[in-house]
Coordinates of C-alpha atoms and ligand atoms in Angstrom, one line a residue:
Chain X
X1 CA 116.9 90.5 82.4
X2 CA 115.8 87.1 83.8
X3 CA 112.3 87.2 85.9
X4 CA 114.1 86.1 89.3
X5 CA 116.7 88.4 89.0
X6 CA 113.8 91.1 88.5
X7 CA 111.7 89.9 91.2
X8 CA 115.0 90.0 93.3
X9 CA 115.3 93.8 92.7
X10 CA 111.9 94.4 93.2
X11 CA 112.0 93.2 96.5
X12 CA 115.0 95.4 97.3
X13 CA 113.8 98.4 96.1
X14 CA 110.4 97.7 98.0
X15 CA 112.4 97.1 101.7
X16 CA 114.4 100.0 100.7
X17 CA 111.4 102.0 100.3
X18 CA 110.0 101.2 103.7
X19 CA 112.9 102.0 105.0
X20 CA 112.6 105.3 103.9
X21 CA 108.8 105.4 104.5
X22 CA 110.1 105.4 108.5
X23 CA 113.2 107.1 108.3
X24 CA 113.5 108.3 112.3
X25 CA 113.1 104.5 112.8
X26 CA 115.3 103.6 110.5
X27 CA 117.8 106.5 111.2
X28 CA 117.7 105.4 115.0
X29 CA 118.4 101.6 114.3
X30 CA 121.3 102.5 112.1
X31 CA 123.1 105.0 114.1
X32 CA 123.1 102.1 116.8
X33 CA 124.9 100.1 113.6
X34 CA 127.1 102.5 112.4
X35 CA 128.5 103.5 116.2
X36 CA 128.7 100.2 116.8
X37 CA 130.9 99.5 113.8
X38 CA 133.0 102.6 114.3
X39 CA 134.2 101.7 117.7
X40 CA 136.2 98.8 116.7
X41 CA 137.3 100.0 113.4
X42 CA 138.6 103.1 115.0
X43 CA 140.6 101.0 117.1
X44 CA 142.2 99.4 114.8
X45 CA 143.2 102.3 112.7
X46 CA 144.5 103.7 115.7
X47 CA 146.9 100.6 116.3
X48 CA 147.5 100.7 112.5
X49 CA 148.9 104.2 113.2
X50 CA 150.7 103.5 116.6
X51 CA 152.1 100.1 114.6
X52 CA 153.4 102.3 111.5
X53 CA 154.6 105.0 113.9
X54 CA 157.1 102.6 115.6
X55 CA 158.2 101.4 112.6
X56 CA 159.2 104.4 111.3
X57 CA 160.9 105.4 114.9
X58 CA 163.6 102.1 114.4
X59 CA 165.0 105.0 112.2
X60 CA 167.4 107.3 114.1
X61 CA 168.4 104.4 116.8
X62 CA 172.0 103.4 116.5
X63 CA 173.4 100.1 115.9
X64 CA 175.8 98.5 118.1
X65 CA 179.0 96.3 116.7
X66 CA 180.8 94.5 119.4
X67 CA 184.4 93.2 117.6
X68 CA 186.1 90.4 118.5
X69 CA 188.8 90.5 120.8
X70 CA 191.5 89.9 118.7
X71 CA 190.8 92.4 116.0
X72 CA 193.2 95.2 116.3
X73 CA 192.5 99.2 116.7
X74 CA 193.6 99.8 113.3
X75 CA 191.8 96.9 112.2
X76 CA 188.5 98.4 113.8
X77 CA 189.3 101.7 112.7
X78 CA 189.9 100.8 108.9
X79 CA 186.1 99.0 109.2
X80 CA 184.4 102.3 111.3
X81 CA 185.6 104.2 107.6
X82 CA 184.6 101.3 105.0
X83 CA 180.8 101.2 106.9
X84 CA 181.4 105.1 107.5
X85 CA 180.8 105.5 103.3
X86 CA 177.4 104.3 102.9
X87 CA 175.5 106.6 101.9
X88 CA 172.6 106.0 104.5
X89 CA 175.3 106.1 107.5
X90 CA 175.9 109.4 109.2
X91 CA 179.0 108.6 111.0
X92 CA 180.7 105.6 113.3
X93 CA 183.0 106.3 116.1
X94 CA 184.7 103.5 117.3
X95 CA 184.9 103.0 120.9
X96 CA 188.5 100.8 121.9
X97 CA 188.3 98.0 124.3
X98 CA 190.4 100.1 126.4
X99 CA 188.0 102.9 126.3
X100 CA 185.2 101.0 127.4
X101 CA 187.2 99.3 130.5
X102 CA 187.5 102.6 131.3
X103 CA 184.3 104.2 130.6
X104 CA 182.9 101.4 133.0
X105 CA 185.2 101.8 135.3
X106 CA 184.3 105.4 136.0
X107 CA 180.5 105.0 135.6
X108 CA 180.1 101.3 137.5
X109 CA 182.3 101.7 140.6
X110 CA 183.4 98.6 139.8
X111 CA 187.2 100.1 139.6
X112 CA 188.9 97.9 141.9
X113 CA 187.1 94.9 141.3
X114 CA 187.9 95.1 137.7
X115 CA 191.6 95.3 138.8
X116 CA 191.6 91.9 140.0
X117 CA 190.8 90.2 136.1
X118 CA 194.3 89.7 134.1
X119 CA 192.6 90.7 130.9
X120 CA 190.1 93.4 129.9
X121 CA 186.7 91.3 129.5
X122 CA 185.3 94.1 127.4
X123 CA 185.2 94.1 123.4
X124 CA 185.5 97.0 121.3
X125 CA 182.6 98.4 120.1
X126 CA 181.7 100.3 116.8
X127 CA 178.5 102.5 117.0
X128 CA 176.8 103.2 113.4
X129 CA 174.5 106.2 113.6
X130 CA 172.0 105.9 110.6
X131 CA 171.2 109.3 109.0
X132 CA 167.6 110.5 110.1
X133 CA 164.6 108.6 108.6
X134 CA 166.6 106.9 106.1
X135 CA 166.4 103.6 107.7
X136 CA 163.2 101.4 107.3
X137 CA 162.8 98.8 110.4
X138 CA 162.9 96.1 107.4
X139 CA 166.7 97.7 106.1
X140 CA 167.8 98.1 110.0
X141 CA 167.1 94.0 110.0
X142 CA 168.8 93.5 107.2
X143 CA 171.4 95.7 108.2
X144 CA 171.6 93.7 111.8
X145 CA 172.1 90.2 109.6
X146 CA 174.9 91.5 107.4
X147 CA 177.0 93.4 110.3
X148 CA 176.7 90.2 112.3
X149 CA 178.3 88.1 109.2
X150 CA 181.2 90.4 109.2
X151 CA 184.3 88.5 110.3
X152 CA 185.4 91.6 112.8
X153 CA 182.1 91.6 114.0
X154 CA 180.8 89.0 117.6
X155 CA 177.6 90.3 117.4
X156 CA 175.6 93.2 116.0
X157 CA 173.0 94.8 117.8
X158 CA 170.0 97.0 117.8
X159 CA 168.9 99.6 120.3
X160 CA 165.2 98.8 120.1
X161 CA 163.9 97.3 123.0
X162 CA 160.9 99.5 123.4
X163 CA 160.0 99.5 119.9
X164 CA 159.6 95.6 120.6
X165 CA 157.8 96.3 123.9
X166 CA 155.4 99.1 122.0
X167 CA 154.8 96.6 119.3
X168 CA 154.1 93.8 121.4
X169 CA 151.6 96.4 122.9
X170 CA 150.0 97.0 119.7
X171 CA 149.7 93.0 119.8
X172 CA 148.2 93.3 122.9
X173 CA 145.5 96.3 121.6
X174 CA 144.8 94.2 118.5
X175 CA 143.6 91.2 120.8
X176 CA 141.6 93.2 122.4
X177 CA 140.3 94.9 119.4
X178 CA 139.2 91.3 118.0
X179 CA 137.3 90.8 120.9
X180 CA 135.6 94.1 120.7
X181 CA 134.9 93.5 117.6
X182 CA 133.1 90.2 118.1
X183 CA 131.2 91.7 120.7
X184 CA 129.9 94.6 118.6
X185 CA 129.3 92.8 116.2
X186 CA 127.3 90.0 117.8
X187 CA 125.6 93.3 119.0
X188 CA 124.8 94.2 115.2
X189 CA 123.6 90.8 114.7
X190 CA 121.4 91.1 117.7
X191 CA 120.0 94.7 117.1
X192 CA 119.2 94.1 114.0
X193 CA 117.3 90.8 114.5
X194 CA 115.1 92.8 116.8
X195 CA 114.4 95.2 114.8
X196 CA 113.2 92.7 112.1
X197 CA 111.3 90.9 114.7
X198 CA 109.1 93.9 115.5
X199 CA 108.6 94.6 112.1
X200 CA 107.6 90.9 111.6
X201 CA 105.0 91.9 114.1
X202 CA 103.9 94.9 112.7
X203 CA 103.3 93.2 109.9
X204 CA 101.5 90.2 110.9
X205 CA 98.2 90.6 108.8
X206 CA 100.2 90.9 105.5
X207 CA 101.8 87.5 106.4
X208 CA 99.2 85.8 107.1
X209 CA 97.0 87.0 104.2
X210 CA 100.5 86.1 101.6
X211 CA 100.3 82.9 103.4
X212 CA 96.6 82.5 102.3
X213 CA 97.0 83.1 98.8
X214 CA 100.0 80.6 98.2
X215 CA 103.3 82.3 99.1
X216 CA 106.3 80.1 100.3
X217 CA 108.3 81.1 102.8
X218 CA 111.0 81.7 101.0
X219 CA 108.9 84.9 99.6
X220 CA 107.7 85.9 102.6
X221 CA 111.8 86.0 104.5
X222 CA 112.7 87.7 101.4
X223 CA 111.8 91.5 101.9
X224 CA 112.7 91.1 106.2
X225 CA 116.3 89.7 104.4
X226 CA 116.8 92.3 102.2
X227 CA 116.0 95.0 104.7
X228 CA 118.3 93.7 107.7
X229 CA 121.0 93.6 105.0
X230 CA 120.1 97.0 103.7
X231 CA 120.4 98.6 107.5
X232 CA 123.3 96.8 108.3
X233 CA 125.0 98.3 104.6
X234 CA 123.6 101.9 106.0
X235 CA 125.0 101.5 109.4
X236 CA 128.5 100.8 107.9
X237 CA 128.4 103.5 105.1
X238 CA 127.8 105.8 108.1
X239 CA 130.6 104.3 110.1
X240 CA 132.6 105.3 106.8
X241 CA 131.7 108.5 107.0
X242 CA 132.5 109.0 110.7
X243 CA 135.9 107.8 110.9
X244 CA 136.4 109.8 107.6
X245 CA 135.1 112.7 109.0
X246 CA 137.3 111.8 112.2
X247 CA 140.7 111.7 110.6
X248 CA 139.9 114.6 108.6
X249 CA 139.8 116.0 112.2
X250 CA 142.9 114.2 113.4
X251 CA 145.0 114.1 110.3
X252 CA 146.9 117.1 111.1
X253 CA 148.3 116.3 114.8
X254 CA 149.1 112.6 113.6
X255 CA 150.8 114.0 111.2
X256 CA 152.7 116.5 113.7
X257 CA 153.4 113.3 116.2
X258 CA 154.7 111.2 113.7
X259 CA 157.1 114.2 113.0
X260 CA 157.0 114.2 109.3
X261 CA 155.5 116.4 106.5
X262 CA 154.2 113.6 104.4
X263 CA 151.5 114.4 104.4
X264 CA 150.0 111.3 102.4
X265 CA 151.0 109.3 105.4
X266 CA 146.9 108.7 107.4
X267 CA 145.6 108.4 103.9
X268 CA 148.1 105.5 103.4
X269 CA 147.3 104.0 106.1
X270 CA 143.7 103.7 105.4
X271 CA 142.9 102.0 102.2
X272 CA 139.5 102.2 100.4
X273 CA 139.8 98.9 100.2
X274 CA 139.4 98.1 104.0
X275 CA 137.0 100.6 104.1
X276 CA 134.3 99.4 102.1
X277 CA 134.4 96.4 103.8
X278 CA 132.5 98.3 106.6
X279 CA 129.7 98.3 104.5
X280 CA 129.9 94.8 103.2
X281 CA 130.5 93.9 106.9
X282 CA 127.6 95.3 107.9
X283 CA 125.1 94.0 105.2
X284 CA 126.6 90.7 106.1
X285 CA 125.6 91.2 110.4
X286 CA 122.5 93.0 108.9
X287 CA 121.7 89.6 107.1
X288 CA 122.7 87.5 109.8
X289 CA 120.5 89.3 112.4
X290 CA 117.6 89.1 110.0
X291 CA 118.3 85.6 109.5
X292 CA 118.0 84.7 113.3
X293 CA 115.0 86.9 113.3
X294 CA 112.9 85.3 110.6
X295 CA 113.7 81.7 111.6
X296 CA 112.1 82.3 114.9
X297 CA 108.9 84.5 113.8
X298 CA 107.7 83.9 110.7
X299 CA 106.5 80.0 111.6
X300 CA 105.0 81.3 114.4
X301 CA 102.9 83.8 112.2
X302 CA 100.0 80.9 110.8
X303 CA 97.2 81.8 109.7
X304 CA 93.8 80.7 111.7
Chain G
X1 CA 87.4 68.5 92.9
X2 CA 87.1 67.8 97.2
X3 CA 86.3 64.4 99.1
X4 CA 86.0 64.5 102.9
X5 CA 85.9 61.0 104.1
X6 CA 84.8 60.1 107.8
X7 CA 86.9 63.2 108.5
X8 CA 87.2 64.5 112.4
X9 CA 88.3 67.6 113.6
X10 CA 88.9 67.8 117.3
X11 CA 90.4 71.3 118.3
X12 CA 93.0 71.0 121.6
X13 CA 90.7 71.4 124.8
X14 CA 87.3 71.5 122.9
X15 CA 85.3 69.1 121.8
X16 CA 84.7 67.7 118.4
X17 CA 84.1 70.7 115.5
X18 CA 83.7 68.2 112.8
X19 CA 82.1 64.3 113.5
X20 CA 82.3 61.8 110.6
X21 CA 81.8 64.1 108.0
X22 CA 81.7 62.9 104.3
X23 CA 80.9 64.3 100.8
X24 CA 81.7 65.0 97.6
X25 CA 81.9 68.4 95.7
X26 CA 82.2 67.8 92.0
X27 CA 84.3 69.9 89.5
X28 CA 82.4 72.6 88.2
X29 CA 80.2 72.0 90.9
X30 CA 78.5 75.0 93.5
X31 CA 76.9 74.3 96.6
X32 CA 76.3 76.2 100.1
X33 CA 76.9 75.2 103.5
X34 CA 75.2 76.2 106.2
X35 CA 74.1 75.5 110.2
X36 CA 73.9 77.1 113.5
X37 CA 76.6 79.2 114.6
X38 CA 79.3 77.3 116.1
X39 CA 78.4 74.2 113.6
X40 CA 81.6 73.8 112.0
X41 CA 81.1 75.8 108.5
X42 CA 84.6 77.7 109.2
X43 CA 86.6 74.9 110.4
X44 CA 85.9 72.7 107.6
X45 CA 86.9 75.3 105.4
X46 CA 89.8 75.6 107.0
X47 CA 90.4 71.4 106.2
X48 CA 90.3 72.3 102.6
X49 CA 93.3 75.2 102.0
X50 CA 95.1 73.5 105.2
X51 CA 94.9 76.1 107.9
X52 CA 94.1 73.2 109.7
X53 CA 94.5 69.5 109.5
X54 CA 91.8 66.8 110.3
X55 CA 92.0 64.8 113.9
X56 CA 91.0 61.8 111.4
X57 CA 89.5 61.0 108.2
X58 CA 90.7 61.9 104.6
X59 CA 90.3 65.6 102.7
X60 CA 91.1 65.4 99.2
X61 CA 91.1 67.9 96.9
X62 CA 91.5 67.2 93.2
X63 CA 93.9 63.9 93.1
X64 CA 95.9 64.9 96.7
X65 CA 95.1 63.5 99.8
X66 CA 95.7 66.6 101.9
X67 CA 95.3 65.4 105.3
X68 CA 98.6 65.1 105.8
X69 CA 100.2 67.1 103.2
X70 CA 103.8 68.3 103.9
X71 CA 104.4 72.1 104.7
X72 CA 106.6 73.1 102.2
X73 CA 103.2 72.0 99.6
X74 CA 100.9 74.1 101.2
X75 CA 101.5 77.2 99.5
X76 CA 100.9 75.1 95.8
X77 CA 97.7 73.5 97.3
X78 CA 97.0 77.3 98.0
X79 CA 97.3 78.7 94.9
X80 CA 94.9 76.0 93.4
X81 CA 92.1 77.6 95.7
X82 CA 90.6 80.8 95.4
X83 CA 89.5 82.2 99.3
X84 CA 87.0 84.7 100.2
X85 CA 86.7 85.9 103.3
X86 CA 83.5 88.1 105.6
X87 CA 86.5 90.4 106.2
X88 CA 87.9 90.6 102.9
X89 CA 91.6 90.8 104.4
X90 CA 93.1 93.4 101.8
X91 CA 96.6 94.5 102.3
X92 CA 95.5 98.8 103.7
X93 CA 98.6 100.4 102.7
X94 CA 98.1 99.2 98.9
X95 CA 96.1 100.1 96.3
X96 CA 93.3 97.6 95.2
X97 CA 95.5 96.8 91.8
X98 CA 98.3 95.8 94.3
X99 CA 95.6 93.8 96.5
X100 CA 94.6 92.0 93.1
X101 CA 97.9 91.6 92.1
X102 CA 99.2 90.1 95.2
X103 CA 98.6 86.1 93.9
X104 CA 100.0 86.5 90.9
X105 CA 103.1 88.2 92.5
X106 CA 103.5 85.5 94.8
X107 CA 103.2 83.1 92.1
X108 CA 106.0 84.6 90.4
X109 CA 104.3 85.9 87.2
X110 CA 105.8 88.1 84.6
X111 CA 104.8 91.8 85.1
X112 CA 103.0 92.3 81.8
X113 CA 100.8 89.0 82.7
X114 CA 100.3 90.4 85.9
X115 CA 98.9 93.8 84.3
X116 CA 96.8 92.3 81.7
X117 CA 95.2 89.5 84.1
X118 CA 94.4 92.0 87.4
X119 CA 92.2 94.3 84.8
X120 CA 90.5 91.1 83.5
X121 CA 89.7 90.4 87.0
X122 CA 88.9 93.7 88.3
X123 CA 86.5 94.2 85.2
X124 CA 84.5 91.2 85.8
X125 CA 83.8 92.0 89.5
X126 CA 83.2 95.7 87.9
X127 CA 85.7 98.0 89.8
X128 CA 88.5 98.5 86.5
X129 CA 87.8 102.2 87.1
X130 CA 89.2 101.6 91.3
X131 CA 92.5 100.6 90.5
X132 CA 94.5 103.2 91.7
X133 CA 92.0 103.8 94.7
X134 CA 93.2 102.8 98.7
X135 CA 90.1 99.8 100.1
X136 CA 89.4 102.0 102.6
X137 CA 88.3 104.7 100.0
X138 CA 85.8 101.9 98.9
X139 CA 82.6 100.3 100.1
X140 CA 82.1 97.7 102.1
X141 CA 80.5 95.6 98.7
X142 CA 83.1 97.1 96.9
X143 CA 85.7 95.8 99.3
X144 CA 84.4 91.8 98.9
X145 CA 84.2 92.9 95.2
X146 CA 88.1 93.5 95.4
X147 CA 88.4 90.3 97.4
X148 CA 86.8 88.0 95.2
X149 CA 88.8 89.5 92.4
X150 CA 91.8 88.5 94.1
X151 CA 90.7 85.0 94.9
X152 CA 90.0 84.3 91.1
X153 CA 92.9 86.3 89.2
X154 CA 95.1 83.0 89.7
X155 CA 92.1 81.4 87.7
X156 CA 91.8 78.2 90.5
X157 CA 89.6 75.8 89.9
X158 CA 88.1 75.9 92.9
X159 CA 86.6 79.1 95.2
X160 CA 86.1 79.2 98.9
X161 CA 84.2 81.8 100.4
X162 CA 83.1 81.7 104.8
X163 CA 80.0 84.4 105.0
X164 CA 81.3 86.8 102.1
X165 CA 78.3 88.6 102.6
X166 CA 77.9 88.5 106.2
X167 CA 78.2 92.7 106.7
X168 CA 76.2 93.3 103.0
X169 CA 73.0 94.4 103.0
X170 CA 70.4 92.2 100.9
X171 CA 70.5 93.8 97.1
X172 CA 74.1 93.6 97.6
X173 CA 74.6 90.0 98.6
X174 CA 72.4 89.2 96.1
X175 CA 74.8 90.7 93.8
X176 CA 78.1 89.3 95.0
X177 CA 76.0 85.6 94.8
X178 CA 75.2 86.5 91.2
X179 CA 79.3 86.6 90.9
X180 CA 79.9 83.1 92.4
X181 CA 77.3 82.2 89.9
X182 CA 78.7 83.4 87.1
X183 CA 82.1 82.0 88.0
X184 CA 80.7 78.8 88.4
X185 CA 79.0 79.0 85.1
X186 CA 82.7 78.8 83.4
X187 CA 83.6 75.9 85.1
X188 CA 85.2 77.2 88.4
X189 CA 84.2 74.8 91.7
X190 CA 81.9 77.0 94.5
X191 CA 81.3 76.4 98.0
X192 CA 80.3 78.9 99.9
X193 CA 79.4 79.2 104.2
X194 CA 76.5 81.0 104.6
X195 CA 74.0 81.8 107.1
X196 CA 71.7 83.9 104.9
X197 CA 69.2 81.1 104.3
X198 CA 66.8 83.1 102.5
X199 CA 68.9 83.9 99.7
X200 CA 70.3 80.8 99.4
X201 CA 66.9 79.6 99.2
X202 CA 66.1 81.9 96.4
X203 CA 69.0 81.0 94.5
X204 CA 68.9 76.9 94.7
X205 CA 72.1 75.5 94.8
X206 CA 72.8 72.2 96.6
X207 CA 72.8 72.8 100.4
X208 CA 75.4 71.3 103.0
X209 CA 74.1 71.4 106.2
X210 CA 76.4 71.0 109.7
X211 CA 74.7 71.0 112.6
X212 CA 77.2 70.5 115.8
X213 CA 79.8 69.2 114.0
X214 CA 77.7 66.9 111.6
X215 CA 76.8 67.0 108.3
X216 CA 72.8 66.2 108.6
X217 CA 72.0 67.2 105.0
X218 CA 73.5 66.8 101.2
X219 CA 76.1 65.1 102.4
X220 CA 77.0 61.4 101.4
X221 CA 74.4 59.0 101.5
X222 CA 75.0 56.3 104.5
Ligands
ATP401 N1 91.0 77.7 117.0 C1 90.1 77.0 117.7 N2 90.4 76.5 118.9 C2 89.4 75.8 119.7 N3 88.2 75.7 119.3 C3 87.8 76.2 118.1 C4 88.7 76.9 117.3 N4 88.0 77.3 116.2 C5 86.8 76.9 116.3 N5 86.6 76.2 117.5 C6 85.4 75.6 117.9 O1 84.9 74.7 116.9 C7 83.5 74.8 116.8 C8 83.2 75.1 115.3 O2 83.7 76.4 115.0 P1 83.5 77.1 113.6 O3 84.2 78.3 113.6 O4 83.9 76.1 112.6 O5 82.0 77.3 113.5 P2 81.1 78.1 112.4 O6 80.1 77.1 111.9 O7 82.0 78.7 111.4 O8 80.4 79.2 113.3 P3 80.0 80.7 112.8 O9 78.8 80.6 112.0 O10 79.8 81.4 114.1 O11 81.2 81.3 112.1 C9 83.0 75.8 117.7 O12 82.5 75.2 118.9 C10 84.3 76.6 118.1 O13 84.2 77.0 119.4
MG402 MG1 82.6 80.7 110.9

């Protein structure tokens, strides 16, 4: 191994042992971390779930066809049967423009009114009922796009309104979420540059004495470095473990409101991947916070 | 090895620690300095490893003019000077190897250097059989002992040393002298701040002597 890389380690096994020479201190400092990390992450998972949970609910809403005028009943009928065989549709009734007028007519009030026109200003309508929780939001889309392109077809149309106004909600959460997340973690930062600071302090003799005998700053920062980074890592392993240990908990009624028996559907949803960035994330505040730390303090500390 | 040259020293809000002091300490060389307390002894110490920087006037040591050397060259002048202080200032929480160790670490020596050079050094000041021990499990000669071991594993060419045996009792002063001495006897550069004018005395090295601020003895001629 090459000597800095070895000196490197040395110094992070050294900060790692004090850490665990003042382990209520160092327990304390990253349960502050860790909580602080969960609380946004949890959020996010939580809109992950509410986001995949609406998609999954496009499924079972019907889609509309409004024909054109001119196509005949026979016409529309023939097309309710062709669409009526694919294999994901569970049946079409075809509502006549005749139908409708009077459908509206009883349920509007509008009866006499709608006298008065010389032609029937409704079109016909075809309503395609997918089967259940065969229809991806994606395929209902592309669905929407082909129906529309059919000749018969004016327009094509999807009953998912509040799907858009739940997702635009989720929008809304994940906003906030950023924010939160900024705020914790400029919190992160700003714990763990205190906590460097006092240890700075507590170890003011042993600066000043490696200042003495020739060190540079540079190998002074080190071990404060490598510990802010090291209690930043801890908080976010523990901020893995909570929100593990949370949807452990939770897994089972998410499951039962998402009203499926997949059961691989939370684990899905959170990947190891994002996970371990907790960690990473918090090494990376940890660092930060120690950086801020040991740019104010250690100049200060001269011996004299 | 150090050259002071019409060198002041004013501290912020007190009046002048060091007034046109000059001299010479040659390579090799060992001398004491002494004078009242309050004289200066400590500050101009301080001059030398850059604790503190001269109001005026030149310090060099070896071929760099350190009067206004940049930060970031401290630590290198640092390493070239060996420093002994009345308190010893060991690291409590590690054991005298570690304490001994500690400038070769800094320097960034290879571990099996570090080893081989902290006994050397630990045998000549006579505690290789300590090693392992705490400083507080030690005496308070024992204790400079460790000290001075530290300040010459590095091998400078020059020692420093304010009052090392300030808290000894006589026999053992005598003794930690007899280790400058022998330093100085291979070559290595001594000076030493001392109020114990009796032993200096005894032992009859050249004398520096401040007195309120000013070098009124073995200084350079004017
Ligand atoms: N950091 C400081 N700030 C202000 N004045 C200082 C400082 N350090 C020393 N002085 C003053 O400078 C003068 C010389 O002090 P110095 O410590 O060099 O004396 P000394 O010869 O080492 O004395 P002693 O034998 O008591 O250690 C004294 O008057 C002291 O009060
Ligand atoms: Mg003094």
């Amino acid at each position: 191994m090459r000597p800095w890389l070895i000196r490197h380690l040395q110094v992070f096994f050294y900060s790692l042992g004090q850490l665990w020479r003042s382990p209520w201190g160092t327990l304390m400092s990253v349960a502050v971390i860790a909580i602080s990390l969960v609380l946004p992450t949890a959020l996010y998972l939580a809109l992950e779930v509410v986001d995949d949970l609406s998609g999954q609910w496009h499924s079972g809403a019907e889609i509309s066809l409004f024909l054109e005028p001119e196509v005949s009943d026979q016409a529309a009928i023939n097309l309710a049967k062709k669409i009526n065989q694919r294999p994901q549709v569970a049946s079409v009734d075809y509502i006549s423009a005749t139908a409708a007028l009077e459908e509206f007519r009883q349920k509007s009030g509008f009866g006499v009114a709608l006298d008065l026109l010389d032609k029937n200003p409704l079109p016909g309508l075809l309503r395609v009922l997918p089967k259940d929780n065969q229809l991806s939001s994606i395929q209902a889309k592309a669905w929407l796009l082909e129906f529309s392109a059919l000749p018969e077809v004016d327009q094509a149309e999807y009953d998912y309104a509040w799907v858009q106004r739940l997702q635009a909600m989720v929008q809304i959460g994940q906003r906030l979420g950023l924010i939160f997340s900024i705020l914790l973690g400029g919190g992160v930062v700003l714990i763990i540059g205190n906590t460097i600071r006092l240890a700075i302090f507590s170890r003011r003799q042993e600066i000043e004495i490696n200042k003495l005998i020739g060190a540079t700053n540079g190998f002074i920062r080190r071990p404060f470095l490598y510990s802010g980074m090291q209690q930043g890592a801890l908080g976010g392993l523990f901020a893995l473990a909570m929100i593990y240990a949370a949807l452990s908990l939770l897994a089972p009624a998410v499951v039962r409101l998402a009203g499926t028996y997949q059961s691989e559907f939370t684990l899905q949803i959170v990947g190891w991947i994002e996970l371990l960035l907790l960690p990473l994330l918090g090494g990376a505040l940890g660092w930060a916070g120690a950086w801020l730390a040991v740019g104010r303090h250690l100049r200060e500390i001269e011996p004299g | 090895m150090i050259r002071f040259s019409e060198v002041y020293k004013r501290y912020p809000g007190g009046g002048d620690a060091l007034k046109n002091v000059g001299f010479r300490l040659a390579t090799g060389e060992m001398a004491f300095l002494t004078g009242h307390s309050g004289a200066g002894k400590s500050t101009l110490l301080k001059l030398i490893t850059a604790i503190e920087r001269p109001t005026r006037g030149q310090v060099w040591i070896g071929q760099e003019n350190i009067s206004k050397i940049a930060h970031r060259k401290v630590p290198f002048l640092r390493r070239r000077i060996g420093i002994i202080f009345q308190d010893h200032k060991l690291l409590h929480d590690r054991t005298v190897f570690d304490n001994v160790a500690l400038p070769l670490v800094v320097a960034g020596l290879r571990h099996q250097d570090i080893r081989r050079r902290v006994r050397a050094a630990l045998d000549k000041v006579g505690l290789l059989r300590k090693e392992r021990n705490y400083p507080l499990q030690l005496s308070g000669g024992e204790q400079q002992r460790v000290g001075i071991a530290r300040a010459v594993v590095g091998k400078p060419p020059l020692l420093l040393a304010d009052e090392p045996t300030g808290n000894l009792d006589p026999s053992l002063s005598l003794e930690i002298m007899d280790l400058f001495a022998e330093f100085n006897r291979v070559g290595v550069a001594v000076l030493i701040a001392s109020h114990d004018l009796e032993l200096i005395k005894q032992l009859g090295y050249r004398q520096l002597v401040l007195s309120e601020g000013e070098l009124v003895a073995g200084g350079d001629s004017r």
